[in-house]
XYZ file of N, CA, C and O in Angstrom:
776
model
N 1.990 -114.898 -97.057
C 3.064 -115.729 -96.717
C 2.547 -116.749 -95.728
O 1.892 -116.527 -94.737
N 3.156 -117.927 -95.652
C 2.854 -118.990 -94.600
C 3.582 -118.582 -93.457
O 4.622 -118.097 -93.413
N 2.807 -118.806 -92.240
C 3.374 -118.608 -91.088
C 3.657 -120.103 -90.338
O 2.652 -120.786 -90.469
N 4.731 -120.170 -89.659
C 5.328 -121.435 -88.947
C 4.145 -121.812 -87.931
O 3.875 -121.049 -87.089
N 3.862 -123.090 -87.847
C 2.753 -123.608 -87.002
C 3.484 -124.033 -85.748
O 4.662 -124.524 -86.058
N 3.087 -123.966 -84.613
C 3.726 -124.597 -83.411
C 3.882 -125.923 -83.155
O 3.142 -126.598 -82.396
N 4.350 -126.677 -84.178
C 4.290 -128.319 -84.147
C 5.886 -128.706 -84.174
O 6.771 -128.107 -84.840
N 5.954 -129.884 -83.615
C 7.241 -130.706 -83.755
C 7.273 -131.060 -85.251
O 6.403 -130.982 -86.109
N 8.601 -131.249 -85.618
C 8.887 -131.947 -87.103
C 7.962 -133.044 -87.236
O 8.123 -133.919 -86.436
N 7.578 -132.795 -88.455
C 6.683 -134.184 -88.818
C 7.166 -135.013 -89.981
O 7.789 -134.205 -90.925
N 6.907 -136.019 -90.301
C 7.072 -136.867 -91.459
C 6.279 -136.368 -92.678
O 4.992 -135.831 -92.043
N 6.442 -136.731 -93.885
C 5.480 -136.338 -94.831
C 4.099 -136.901 -94.726
O 3.098 -136.323 -94.725
N 4.178 -138.159 -94.263
C 3.065 -139.056 -93.746
C 2.129 -138.332 -92.696
O 0.942 -138.466 -92.922
N 2.888 -137.858 -91.645
C 2.107 -137.098 -90.602
C 1.602 -135.906 -90.997
O 0.568 -135.547 -90.614
N 2.450 -135.163 -91.826
C 1.779 -133.874 -92.365
C 0.516 -134.194 -93.261
O -0.480 -133.262 -92.941
N 0.460 -135.016 -94.219
C -0.584 -135.433 -94.785
C -1.722 -135.691 -94.016
O -3.016 -135.294 -94.292
N -1.557 -136.364 -93.016
C -2.572 -136.992 -92.251
C -3.327 -135.736 -91.266
O -4.445 -135.531 -91.494
N -2.222 -134.774 -90.875
C -2.836 -133.603 -90.288
C -3.515 -132.833 -91.423
O -4.579 -132.149 -90.828
N -2.886 -132.621 -92.484
C -3.514 -131.795 -93.309
C -4.840 -132.167 -94.031
O -5.943 -131.405 -94.073
N -5.135 -133.481 -94.093
C -6.460 -133.914 -94.647
C -7.560 -133.900 -93.610
O -8.540 -134.046 -93.960
N -7.178 -133.715 -92.191
C -8.146 -133.349 -91.184
C -8.160 -132.029 -90.662
O -9.153 -131.804 -89.975
N -7.493 -131.030 -91.394
C -7.397 -129.769 -90.872
C -8.438 -128.886 -91.660
O -8.640 -129.126 -92.762
N -8.967 -127.925 -91.125
C -9.880 -126.840 -91.559
C -8.774 -125.735 -92.179
O -9.170 -124.857 -93.013
N -7.657 -125.652 -91.895
C -6.654 -124.533 -92.292
C -5.514 -125.362 -93.203
O -5.171 -126.489 -92.867
N -5.119 -124.582 -94.264
C -4.456 -125.188 -95.074
C -2.721 -124.955 -94.446
O -2.582 -123.881 -94.004
N -1.874 -125.803 -94.923
C -0.668 -125.877 -94.316
C 0.503 -126.177 -95.500
O 0.031 -126.919 -96.321
N 1.555 -125.472 -95.621
C 2.568 -125.843 -96.507
C 3.444 -126.588 -95.621
O 3.524 -126.474 -94.478
N 4.480 -127.509 -96.304
C 5.349 -128.355 -95.669
C 6.617 -128.259 -96.135
O 6.658 -128.449 -97.326
N 7.812 -128.316 -95.335
C 9.105 -128.169 -95.822
C 10.005 -128.592 -94.901
O 10.087 -128.248 -93.762
N 10.793 -129.693 -95.167
C 11.685 -130.442 -94.272
C 11.330 -130.664 -92.780
O 11.893 -130.483 -91.796
N 10.055 -131.160 -92.598
C 9.480 -131.533 -91.313
C 8.739 -130.401 -90.714
O 8.147 -130.751 -89.682
N 8.853 -129.306 -91.323
C 8.202 -128.168 -90.578
C 6.770 -127.869 -91.338
O 6.866 -127.983 -92.715
N 5.991 -127.238 -90.664
C 4.399 -127.076 -91.078
C 4.118 -125.439 -91.098
O 4.693 -124.967 -89.851
N 3.751 -124.860 -92.162
C 3.506 -123.499 -92.049
C 1.937 -123.234 -92.411
O 1.591 -123.553 -93.464
N 1.251 -122.581 -91.341
C -0.065 -122.300 -91.620
C -0.044 -120.851 -92.818
O 0.670 -120.234 -92.782
N -1.115 -121.339 -93.571
C -1.331 -120.299 -94.638
C -2.229 -119.049 -94.106
O -3.297 -119.233 -93.378
N -1.743 -118.012 -94.368
C -2.539 -116.609 -93.908
C -3.783 -116.453 -94.908
O -3.823 -116.989 -96.104
N -4.669 -115.637 -94.546
C -5.779 -115.342 -95.296
C -5.494 -114.211 -96.166
O -4.413 -113.772 -96.483
N -6.561 -113.957 -97.282
C -6.133 -113.022 -98.217
C -7.141 -111.724 -98.276
O -8.090 -111.633 -97.463
N -6.983 -110.842 -99.143
C -7.717 -109.756 -99.296
C -8.871 -109.807 -100.355
O -8.772 -110.851 -101.182
N -9.653 -108.957 -100.332
C -10.642 -108.865 -101.427
C -9.780 -108.961 -102.817
O -10.395 -109.725 -103.802
N -9.041 -108.032 -103.097
C -8.232 -108.045 -104.423
C -7.701 -109.512 -104.540
O -8.008 -110.029 -105.831
N -7.108 -109.978 -103.825
C -6.371 -111.467 -103.872
C -7.316 -112.338 -104.350
O -7.269 -113.204 -105.164
N -8.335 -112.453 -103.476
C -9.623 -113.323 -103.822
C -10.221 -113.422 -105.225
O -10.294 -114.123 -106.018
N -10.473 -111.989 -105.731
C -10.982 -111.674 -106.925
C -10.166 -112.113 -108.013
O -10.556 -112.603 -108.883
N -8.599 -111.809 -107.946
C -7.804 -112.179 -108.981
C -7.564 -113.635 -109.081
O -7.817 -114.153 -110.205
N -7.633 -114.359 -107.889
C -7.548 -115.815 -108.185
C -8.644 -116.378 -108.751
O -8.714 -117.219 -109.479
N -9.966 -115.892 -108.358
C -11.121 -116.295 -108.887
C -11.363 -115.984 -110.512
O -11.615 -116.731 -111.181
N -10.899 -114.996 -110.798
C -10.902 -114.365 -112.187
C -9.923 -115.461 -112.935
O -10.068 -115.806 -114.033
N -8.606 -115.715 -112.499
C -7.645 -116.716 -113.114
C -8.381 -118.086 -113.285
O -8.506 -118.587 -114.420
N -8.957 -118.467 -112.290
C -9.459 -119.864 -112.404
C -10.634 -119.986 -113.266
O -10.835 -120.834 -114.164
N -11.480 -118.742 -113.333
C -12.571 -118.815 -114.287
C -12.197 -118.691 -115.650
O -12.656 -119.337 -116.722
N -11.087 -117.825 -116.000
C -10.755 -117.834 -117.447
C -10.176 -118.873 -117.800
O -10.170 -119.327 -119.095
N -9.197 -119.508 -116.932
C -8.533 -120.734 -117.340
C -9.619 -121.931 -117.681
O -9.517 -122.461 -118.704
N -10.708 -122.059 -116.770
C -11.699 -122.877 -117.078
C -12.340 -122.788 -118.342
O -12.532 -123.535 -119.254
N -12.699 -121.581 -118.739
C -13.393 -121.294 -120.210
C -12.397 -121.462 -121.157
O -12.814 -122.001 -122.192
N -11.072 -121.129 -120.997
C -10.164 -121.483 -122.046
C -9.796 -122.852 -122.334
O -9.498 -123.212 -123.397
N -9.799 -123.576 -121.375
C -9.161 -124.961 -121.354
C -10.486 -125.948 -121.526
O -10.512 -127.196 -121.882
N -11.782 -125.373 -121.677
C -12.993 -126.374 -121.879
C -12.760 -127.445 -122.821
O -13.119 -128.599 -122.818
N -12.214 -127.150 -124.318
C -11.982 -128.191 -125.163
C -10.689 -128.817 -125.172
O -10.262 -129.374 -126.075
N -9.730 -128.438 -124.253
C -8.346 -129.096 -124.445
C -8.234 -129.926 -123.238
O -8.898 -130.132 -122.159
N -7.213 -130.629 -123.577
C -6.757 -131.836 -122.304
C -6.216 -131.380 -121.365
O -5.116 -132.204 -120.812
N -6.505 -130.270 -120.707
C -5.918 -129.863 -119.628
C -7.076 -129.471 -118.523
O -8.019 -129.184 -118.811
N -6.752 -129.188 -117.330
C -7.647 -128.887 -116.145
C -6.932 -127.750 -115.408
O -5.932 -127.699 -114.997
N -7.921 -126.757 -114.949
C -7.562 -125.698 -114.104
C -7.958 -126.057 -112.737
O -9.156 -126.534 -112.474
N -7.238 -125.741 -111.597
C -7.538 -126.037 -110.354
C -7.254 -124.823 -109.571
O -6.351 -123.843 -109.548
N -8.125 -124.476 -108.434
C -7.821 -123.568 -107.511
C -7.042 -123.889 -106.423
O -6.281 -124.943 -106.584
N -6.954 -123.097 -105.394
C -5.999 -123.118 -104.470
C -5.936 -124.263 -103.433
O -5.190 -124.473 -102.657
N -7.123 -125.123 -103.492
C -7.274 -126.291 -102.617
C -6.368 -127.597 -103.132
O -6.082 -128.426 -102.428
N -5.868 -127.647 -104.379
C -4.998 -128.692 -104.910
C -3.572 -128.242 -104.435
O -2.990 -127.473 -105.059
N -3.126 -129.467 -103.673
C -1.717 -129.191 -103.162
C -0.814 -129.867 -104.308
O -1.164 -130.578 -105.029
N 0.606 -129.135 -104.292
C 1.518 -129.516 -105.218
C 2.703 -130.039 -104.519
O 3.129 -129.369 -103.378
N 3.423 -131.110 -105.047
C 4.681 -131.440 -104.229
C 5.740 -131.501 -105.197
O 5.669 -132.061 -106.346
N 6.800 -131.145 -104.724
C 8.206 -131.047 -105.497
C 8.729 -132.515 -104.944
O 9.071 -132.733 -103.735
N 8.785 -133.700 -105.693
C 9.213 -134.697 -105.477
C 10.722 -134.903 -105.049
O 11.188 -135.578 -103.913
N 11.563 -133.962 -105.545
C 13.043 -133.931 -105.321
C 13.061 -133.420 -103.998
O 13.951 -134.112 -103.073
N 12.533 -132.271 -103.428
C 12.831 -131.709 -102.208
C 11.592 -132.170 -101.127
O 11.916 -132.129 -99.929
N 10.722 -132.788 -101.538
C 9.580 -133.319 -100.660
C 8.824 -132.166 -100.144
O 8.136 -132.389 -99.001
N 8.946 -131.073 -100.539
C 8.211 -129.961 -100.202
C 6.648 -129.917 -100.642
O 6.451 -130.300 -101.952
N 5.750 -129.457 -99.950
C 4.189 -129.361 -100.516
C 3.903 -128.040 -100.346
O 4.053 -127.289 -99.125
N 3.247 -127.407 -101.426
C 2.777 -126.093 -101.390
C 1.558 -126.123 -101.959
O 0.845 -126.916 -102.685
N 0.628 -124.807 -101.976
C -0.661 -124.352 -102.391
C -0.400 -123.373 -103.424
O -0.299 -122.327 -102.912
N -0.507 -123.322 -104.664
C -0.492 -122.328 -105.515
C -2.074 -121.627 -105.533
O -2.907 -122.325 -105.194
N -2.067 -120.468 -105.831
C -3.488 -119.855 -106.050
C -4.140 -120.453 -107.118
O -5.329 -120.527 -106.976
N -3.690 -121.011 -108.314
C -4.134 -121.666 -109.234
C -3.174 -122.604 -109.961
O -2.071 -122.174 -109.893
N -3.577 -123.461 -110.510
C -2.688 -124.319 -111.162
C -3.367 -125.116 -112.352
O -4.642 -125.132 -112.500
N -2.727 -125.590 -113.470
C -3.142 -126.317 -114.525
C -2.247 -127.334 -114.685
O -0.978 -127.420 -114.634
N -3.001 -128.544 -115.219
C -2.166 -129.654 -115.563
C -2.792 -130.236 -117.003
O -4.086 -130.187 -117.126
N -1.974 -130.596 -117.761
C -2.263 -130.985 -119.127
C -1.866 -132.394 -119.278
O -0.992 -132.961 -118.676
N -2.954 -133.276 -119.975
C -2.743 -134.556 -120.009
C -3.128 -135.201 -118.817
O -3.938 -134.851 -118.034
N -2.585 -136.542 -118.417
C -3.017 -137.277 -117.266
C -2.274 -136.744 -116.096
O -1.208 -136.874 -115.902
N -3.246 -136.212 -115.243
C -2.604 -135.904 -113.737
C -1.940 -137.088 -113.171
O -2.588 -138.129 -112.847
N -0.993 -136.763 -112.402
C -0.241 -137.814 -111.626
C -0.361 -137.230 -110.144
O -0.165 -136.057 -109.832
N -0.815 -138.142 -109.405
C -1.050 -137.696 -107.908
C -0.190 -138.544 -107.085
O 0.292 -139.616 -107.388
N 0.174 -138.040 -105.841
C 1.003 -138.661 -104.814
C 0.377 -140.008 -104.221
O 1.108 -141.095 -104.269
N -0.880 -140.162 -104.120
C -1.477 -141.389 -103.789
C -2.983 -141.478 -104.056
O -3.432 -140.535 -104.688
N -3.889 -142.256 -103.468
C -5.084 -142.489 -103.851
C -6.024 -141.464 -103.458
O -7.232 -141.337 -103.805
N -5.378 -140.358 -102.582
C -6.477 -139.388 -102.100
C -6.627 -138.291 -103.207
O -7.534 -137.609 -103.071
N -5.595 -138.294 -104.079
C -5.873 -137.456 -105.173
C -5.860 -136.075 -104.903
O -6.741 -135.224 -105.463
N -5.239 -135.592 -103.844
C -5.167 -134.367 -103.417
C -3.724 -133.586 -103.600
O -3.665 -132.537 -103.041
N -2.902 -134.176 -103.871
C -1.373 -133.737 -103.987
C -1.059 -134.086 -105.457
O -0.664 -135.083 -105.903
N -0.953 -133.095 -106.280
C -0.540 -132.993 -107.885
C 1.035 -133.022 -107.858
O 1.810 -132.219 -107.403
N 1.376 -133.861 -108.768
C 2.987 -133.974 -108.985
C 3.545 -133.461 -110.370
O 4.642 -133.177 -110.380
N 2.465 -133.225 -111.236
C 3.053 -132.834 -112.717
C 2.107 -131.584 -113.180
O 1.519 -131.840 -114.398
N 1.968 -130.537 -112.399
C 1.580 -129.336 -112.978
C 2.157 -128.701 -114.223
O 3.552 -129.041 -114.196
N 1.377 -128.073 -114.942
C 2.161 -127.641 -116.136
C 2.323 -125.984 -116.245
O 3.337 -125.559 -116.615
N 1.480 -125.431 -115.308
C 1.487 -124.042 -115.131
C 1.060 -123.798 -113.781
O 0.135 -124.403 -113.373
N 1.702 -122.794 -112.982
C 1.245 -122.321 -111.863
C 0.945 -120.806 -111.884
O 1.781 -120.097 -112.473
N 0.073 -120.335 -111.086
C -0.228 -118.879 -110.915
C -0.300 -118.626 -109.346
O -0.701 -119.243 -108.375
N 0.356 -117.580 -108.844
C 0.501 -116.834 -107.686
C 0.000 -115.608 -107.673
O 0.404 -114.722 -108.730
N -0.660 -115.018 -106.804
C -1.236 -113.577 -106.698
C -0.398 -113.180 -105.511
O -0.222 -113.699 -104.308
N 0.404 -111.958 -105.812
C 1.316 -111.513 -105.001
C 0.600 -110.687 -103.837
O -0.333 -109.894 -103.973
N 1.171 -110.821 -102.633
C 0.676 -110.024 -101.449
C 1.900 -109.510 -100.846
O 3.052 -109.888 -100.797
N 1.684 -108.410 -99.896
C 2.851 -107.973 -99.104
C 3.518 -109.185 -98.329
O 4.719 -109.173 -98.177
N 2.747 -110.018 -97.701
C 3.330 -110.994 -96.948
C 4.004 -112.099 -97.764
O 4.855 -112.911 -97.183
N 3.588 -112.425 -98.969
C 4.125 -113.414 -99.636
C 4.764 -113.171 -100.963
O 5.535 -114.032 -101.594
N 4.971 -111.866 -101.181
C 5.821 -111.608 -102.400
C 7.170 -111.910 -102.448
O 7.600 -112.670 -103.522
N 8.135 -111.899 -101.510
C 9.322 -112.237 -101.477
C 9.517 -113.813 -101.700
O 10.343 -114.442 -102.190
N 8.502 -114.500 -100.791
C 8.626 -115.995 -100.906
C 8.125 -116.458 -102.206
O 8.832 -117.520 -102.869
N 7.062 -115.664 -102.741
C 6.655 -116.171 -104.342
C 7.601 -116.063 -105.452
O 7.869 -116.756 -106.159
N 8.464 -114.949 -105.044
C 9.574 -114.663 -106.077
C 11.017 -115.654 -105.717
O 11.519 -115.726 -106.704
N 10.980 -115.928 -104.706
C 12.247 -116.529 -104.297
C 12.221 -118.193 -103.988
O 12.116 -118.820 -105.008
N 11.752 -118.622 -102.807
C 11.770 -119.869 -102.423
C 10.656 -120.731 -103.186
O 10.774 -121.801 -103.351
N 9.621 -120.141 -103.143
C 8.349 -120.846 -103.924
C 8.605 -121.032 -105.310
O 8.636 -121.972 -106.051
N 9.237 -119.864 -105.931
C 9.660 -119.971 -107.396
C 10.747 -121.003 -107.526
O 10.808 -121.797 -108.579
N 11.873 -121.171 -106.695
C 12.863 -122.017 -106.794
C 12.186 -123.309 -106.677
O 12.549 -124.514 -107.426
N 11.141 -123.728 -105.775
C 10.547 -124.980 -105.567
C 9.876 -125.294 -106.978
O 9.926 -126.585 -107.521
N 9.004 -124.379 -107.533
C 8.446 -124.574 -108.750
C 9.402 -124.867 -110.022
O 9.264 -125.801 -110.819
N 10.607 -124.278 -110.110
C 11.584 -124.492 -111.192
C 12.032 -125.827 -111.099
O 12.494 -126.611 -111.848
N 11.946 -126.584 -109.830
C 12.494 -127.933 -109.565
C 11.554 -129.093 -110.057
O 11.818 -129.987 -109.807
N 10.299 -128.537 -110.357
C 9.456 -129.527 -110.874
C 9.503 -129.486 -112.460
O 8.918 -128.511 -113.122
N 9.922 -130.506 -113.234
C 10.198 -130.394 -114.538
C 8.937 -130.269 -115.451
O 9.185 -129.726 -116.486
N 7.888 -130.689 -114.943
C 6.710 -130.434 -115.587
C 6.117 -129.014 -115.808
O 5.551 -128.581 -116.954
N 6.762 -128.114 -114.927
C 6.281 -126.762 -115.004
C 6.848 -126.049 -116.182
O 8.127 -125.841 -116.068
N 5.985 -125.518 -117.037
C 6.408 -124.770 -118.218
C 6.495 -123.229 -117.932
O 7.156 -122.496 -118.513
N 5.389 -122.736 -117.191
C 4.884 -121.476 -116.995
C 4.730 -121.155 -115.578
O 4.052 -121.918 -114.835
N 5.300 -120.041 -115.085
C 4.975 -119.523 -113.669
C 4.531 -117.998 -113.756
O 5.014 -117.209 -114.629
N 3.346 -117.801 -113.438
C 2.612 -116.499 -113.493
C 2.412 -115.670 -112.191
O 1.804 -116.342 -111.273
N 3.011 -114.627 -111.862
C 2.762 -113.672 -110.820
C 1.902 -112.601 -111.220
O 2.034 -111.863 -112.146
N 0.979 -112.428 -110.315
C -0.069 -111.352 -110.619
C -0.132 -110.229 -109.407
O -0.398 -110.798 -108.183
N 0.070 -109.127 -109.814
C 0.025 -108.035 -108.630
C -1.389 -107.789 -108.143
O -2.049 -107.978 -108.989
N -1.486 -107.474 -106.721
C -2.857 -107.025 -106.484
C -2.554 -105.686 -106.067
O -3.940 -105.271 -105.710
N -1.887 -104.846 -106.378
C -1.845 -103.480 -106.208
C -1.973 -102.604 -107.526
O -2.333 -101.649 -107.524
N -1.755 -103.364 -108.616
C -1.847 -102.802 -109.915
C -2.011 -103.683 -110.972
O -1.896 -104.800 -110.646
N -2.458 -103.406 -112.143
C -2.706 -104.308 -113.149
C -1.446 -104.650 -113.858
O -0.825 -104.014 -114.668
N -0.719 -105.669 -113.389
C 0.560 -106.112 -113.831
C 0.879 -107.636 -113.541
O 0.564 -108.082 -112.415
N 1.211 -108.172 -114.744
C 1.404 -109.868 -114.639
C 3.040 -109.859 -115.136
O 3.282 -109.339 -115.885
N 3.594 -110.855 -114.297
C 4.884 -111.256 -114.709
C 4.893 -112.758 -115.072
O 4.548 -113.521 -114.400
N 5.158 -112.987 -116.297
C 5.069 -114.310 -116.973
C 6.415 -115.016 -117.103
O 7.047 -114.393 -117.992
N 6.702 -115.860 -116.351
C 8.073 -116.494 -116.475
C 7.889 -117.874 -117.287
O 6.933 -118.599 -116.802
N 8.482 -117.935 -118.365
C 8.261 -119.133 -119.299
C 9.588 -119.913 -119.305
O 10.767 -119.438 -119.666
N 9.562 -121.140 -119.186
C 10.869 -122.019 -119.221
C 11.444 -122.296 -120.571
O 10.468 -122.727 -121.389
N 12.499 -122.026 -120.671
C 13.029 -122.129 -122.113
C 13.734 -123.590 -122.331
O 13.894 -124.494 -121.259
N 13.914 -124.130 -123.655
C 14.384 -125.348 -123.764
C 15.655 -125.812 -123.075
O 15.847 -126.706 -122.756
N 16.651 -124.670 -122.914
C 17.810 -124.734 -122.174
C 17.589 -124.736 -120.677
O 18.670 -124.741 -119.967
N 16.416 -124.878 -120.137
C 16.303 -124.675 -118.784
C 16.112 -123.338 -118.244
O 15.926 -123.130 -116.996
N 16.624 -122.371 -118.727
C 16.711 -120.964 -118.382
C 15.118 -120.498 -118.319
O 14.108 -121.046 -119.050
N 14.680 -119.281 -117.732
C 13.607 -118.822 -117.589
C 13.472 -117.501 -118.230
O 14.295 -116.660 -118.149
N 12.392 -117.128 -119.220
C 12.279 -115.729 -119.877
C 11.198 -115.200 -119.267
O 9.966 -115.677 -119.073
N 11.335 -113.840 -118.831
C 10.227 -113.050 -118.302
C 9.576 -111.970 -119.385
O 10.336 -111.509 -120.027
N 8.291 -111.953 -119.279
C 7.558 -111.185 -119.863
C 6.537 -110.457 -118.870
O 5.890 -110.954 -118.230
N 6.411 -108.931 -118.846
C 5.746 -108.332 -117.975
C 4.579 -107.576 -118.859
O 4.716 -106.933 -119.984
N 3.528 -107.773 -118.427
C 2.176 -107.413 -119.101
C 1.426 -106.486 -118.186
O 1.437 -106.521 -117.091
N 0.779 -105.492 -118.973
C -0.150 -104.625 -118.250
C -1.512 -104.413 -118.884
O -1.999 -105.405 -119.640
N -2.145 -103.434 -118.582
C -3.519 -103.262 -119.322
C -3.648 -103.381 -120.772
O -2.726 -102.951 -121.305
N -4.680 -104.037 -121.258
C -4.968 -104.156 -122.466
C -4.079 -105.128 -123.273
O -4.474 -105.500 -124.508
N -3.200 -105.930 -122.540
C -2.393 -107.048 -123.370
C -2.851 -108.319 -123.137
O -3.883 -108.186 -122.345
N -2.332 -109.174 -123.764
C -2.857 -110.699 -123.664
C -1.750 -111.506 -123.062
O -0.378 -111.388 -123.431
N -1.995 -112.486 -122.399
C -1.143 -113.409 -121.576
C -1.292 -114.817 -122.328
O -2.285 -115.322 -122.293
N -0.305 -114.996 -123.093
C -0.098 -116.256 -124.138
C 0.747 -117.173 -123.388
O 1.752 -117.004 -123.095
N -0.058 -118.350 -122.987
C 0.507 -119.415 -122.374
C 0.311 -120.670 -123.221
O -0.367 -121.466 -123.279
N 1.509 -120.832 -124.079
C 1.438 -121.938 -125.231
C 1.507 -123.134 -124.553
O 0.936 -124.058 -125.146
N 2.100 -123.499 -123.411
C 2.198 -124.880 -122.776
C 0.936 -125.209 -122.626
O 0.566 -126.559 -122.403
N -0.195 -124.685 -122.247
C -1.600 -124.965 -121.922
C -2.485 -124.494 -122.953
O -3.771 -124.691 -122.770
N -2.147 -123.881 -124.176
C -2.947 -123.469 -125.172
C -3.927 -122.477 -124.895
O -5.047 -122.149 -125.317
N -3.414 -121.570 -123.813
C -4.170 -120.386 -123.444
C -3.916 -119.023 -124.016
O -2.621 -118.622 -123.815
N -4.827 -118.118 -124.433
C -4.589 -116.783 -124.670
C -5.467 -116.129 -123.824
O -6.816 -115.744 -124.128
N -5.098 -115.392 -122.709
C -5.978 -114.800 -121.713
C -5.691 -113.251 -121.828
O -4.642 -112.700 -122.166
N -6.835 -112.530 -121.719
C -6.912 -110.877 -121.626
C -6.594 -110.456 -120.274
O -7.155 -110.849 -119.255
N -5.422 -109.641 -120.074
C -5.116 -109.410 -118.823
C -6.232 -108.428 -118.203
O -6.501 -108.620 -117.040
N -6.922 -107.757 -118.812
C -7.930 -106.876 -118.492
C -9.128 -108.025 -117.587
O -9.583 -107.709 -116.548
N -9.167 -109.139 -118.159
C -10.227 -109.959 -117.788
C -9.855 -110.762 -116.594
O -10.691 -110.935 -115.541
N -8.589 -111.014 -116.390
C -7.950 -111.322 -114.932
C -8.083 -110.461 -113.964
O -7.975 -110.826 -112.879
N -8.267 -109.038 -114.133
C -8.306 -108.103 -113.252
C -9.802 -107.400 -113.190
O -10.026 -106.577 -112.527
N -10.794 -108.242 -113.744
C -12.250 -107.866 -113.707
C -12.557 -107.462 -112.355
O -12.536 -108.212 -111.559
N -13.144 -106.259 -112.354
C -13.699 -105.769 -110.982
C -12.871 -105.628 -109.695
O -13.176 -105.164 -108.665
N -11.604 -106.003 -110.007
C -10.382 -105.799 -108.881
C -10.471 -104.418 -108.361
O -10.466 -104.146 -107.134
N -10.225 -103.520 -109.389
C -9.978 -102.105 -108.747
C -11.254 -101.107 -108.906
O -11.054 -100.049 -108.750
N -12.371 -101.871 -109.265
C -13.537 -101.055 -109.189
C -13.996 -100.595 -107.711
O -13.671 -101.433 -107.018
N -14.622 -99.629 -107.607
C -14.921 -99.112 -106.282
C -16.123 -99.768 -105.680
O -17.040 -99.594 -106.371
N -15.917 -100.824 -104.689
C -17.119 -101.337 -104.134
C -18.214 -100.349 -103.591
O -17.608 -99.323 -103.030
N -19.298 -100.549 -103.692
C -20.466 -99.734 -103.306
C -20.806 -100.033 -101.903
O -20.689 -101.263 -101.360
N -20.860 -99.207 -100.833
C -21.061 -99.595 -99.454
C -22.621 -99.347 -99.247
O -23.368 -98.562 -99.799
N -23.128 -100.171 -98.261
C -24.406 -99.985 -98.021
C -25.215 -100.673 -96.900
O -24.853 -101.584 -96.283
């Protein structure tokens, strides 16, 4: 979950200038800036696995996989967020010449944590639902092998499918068929101490 940074209200331009010179990532909503907190080993491994599997699956397709460094903007609300991973198919549209704020993601992935779970399910999901290009929203638990795949339907509603070990995550909008077990590779293996 993002934590509010002790700053006065900023314009979007001021936020972007601050963000582009900062070593810490911040999300932006209504003039307020929120510092992003660090993650756990499990969170990091799942996010890395997602990006790796997406990259491999998208190699021959007109889609790009991006890690958590690429910011997404909801043009309607003016909010800026960082997903754990995202995919854009076709020509990516950016806010400006810096090419660091994507406007048209096709699929977005978030790894749930204790501090971000309610936000990822609530406010952040609402923000993503307001971006017309997003067809799929994928939540990955870091406590167990469990994925929640929300797929936008033609009438604008969202269909949920919950997946577990041994299942496959089919994301038709980006042409990917991913193995759940690969997305959780080494996550729950016991690390050796030494």
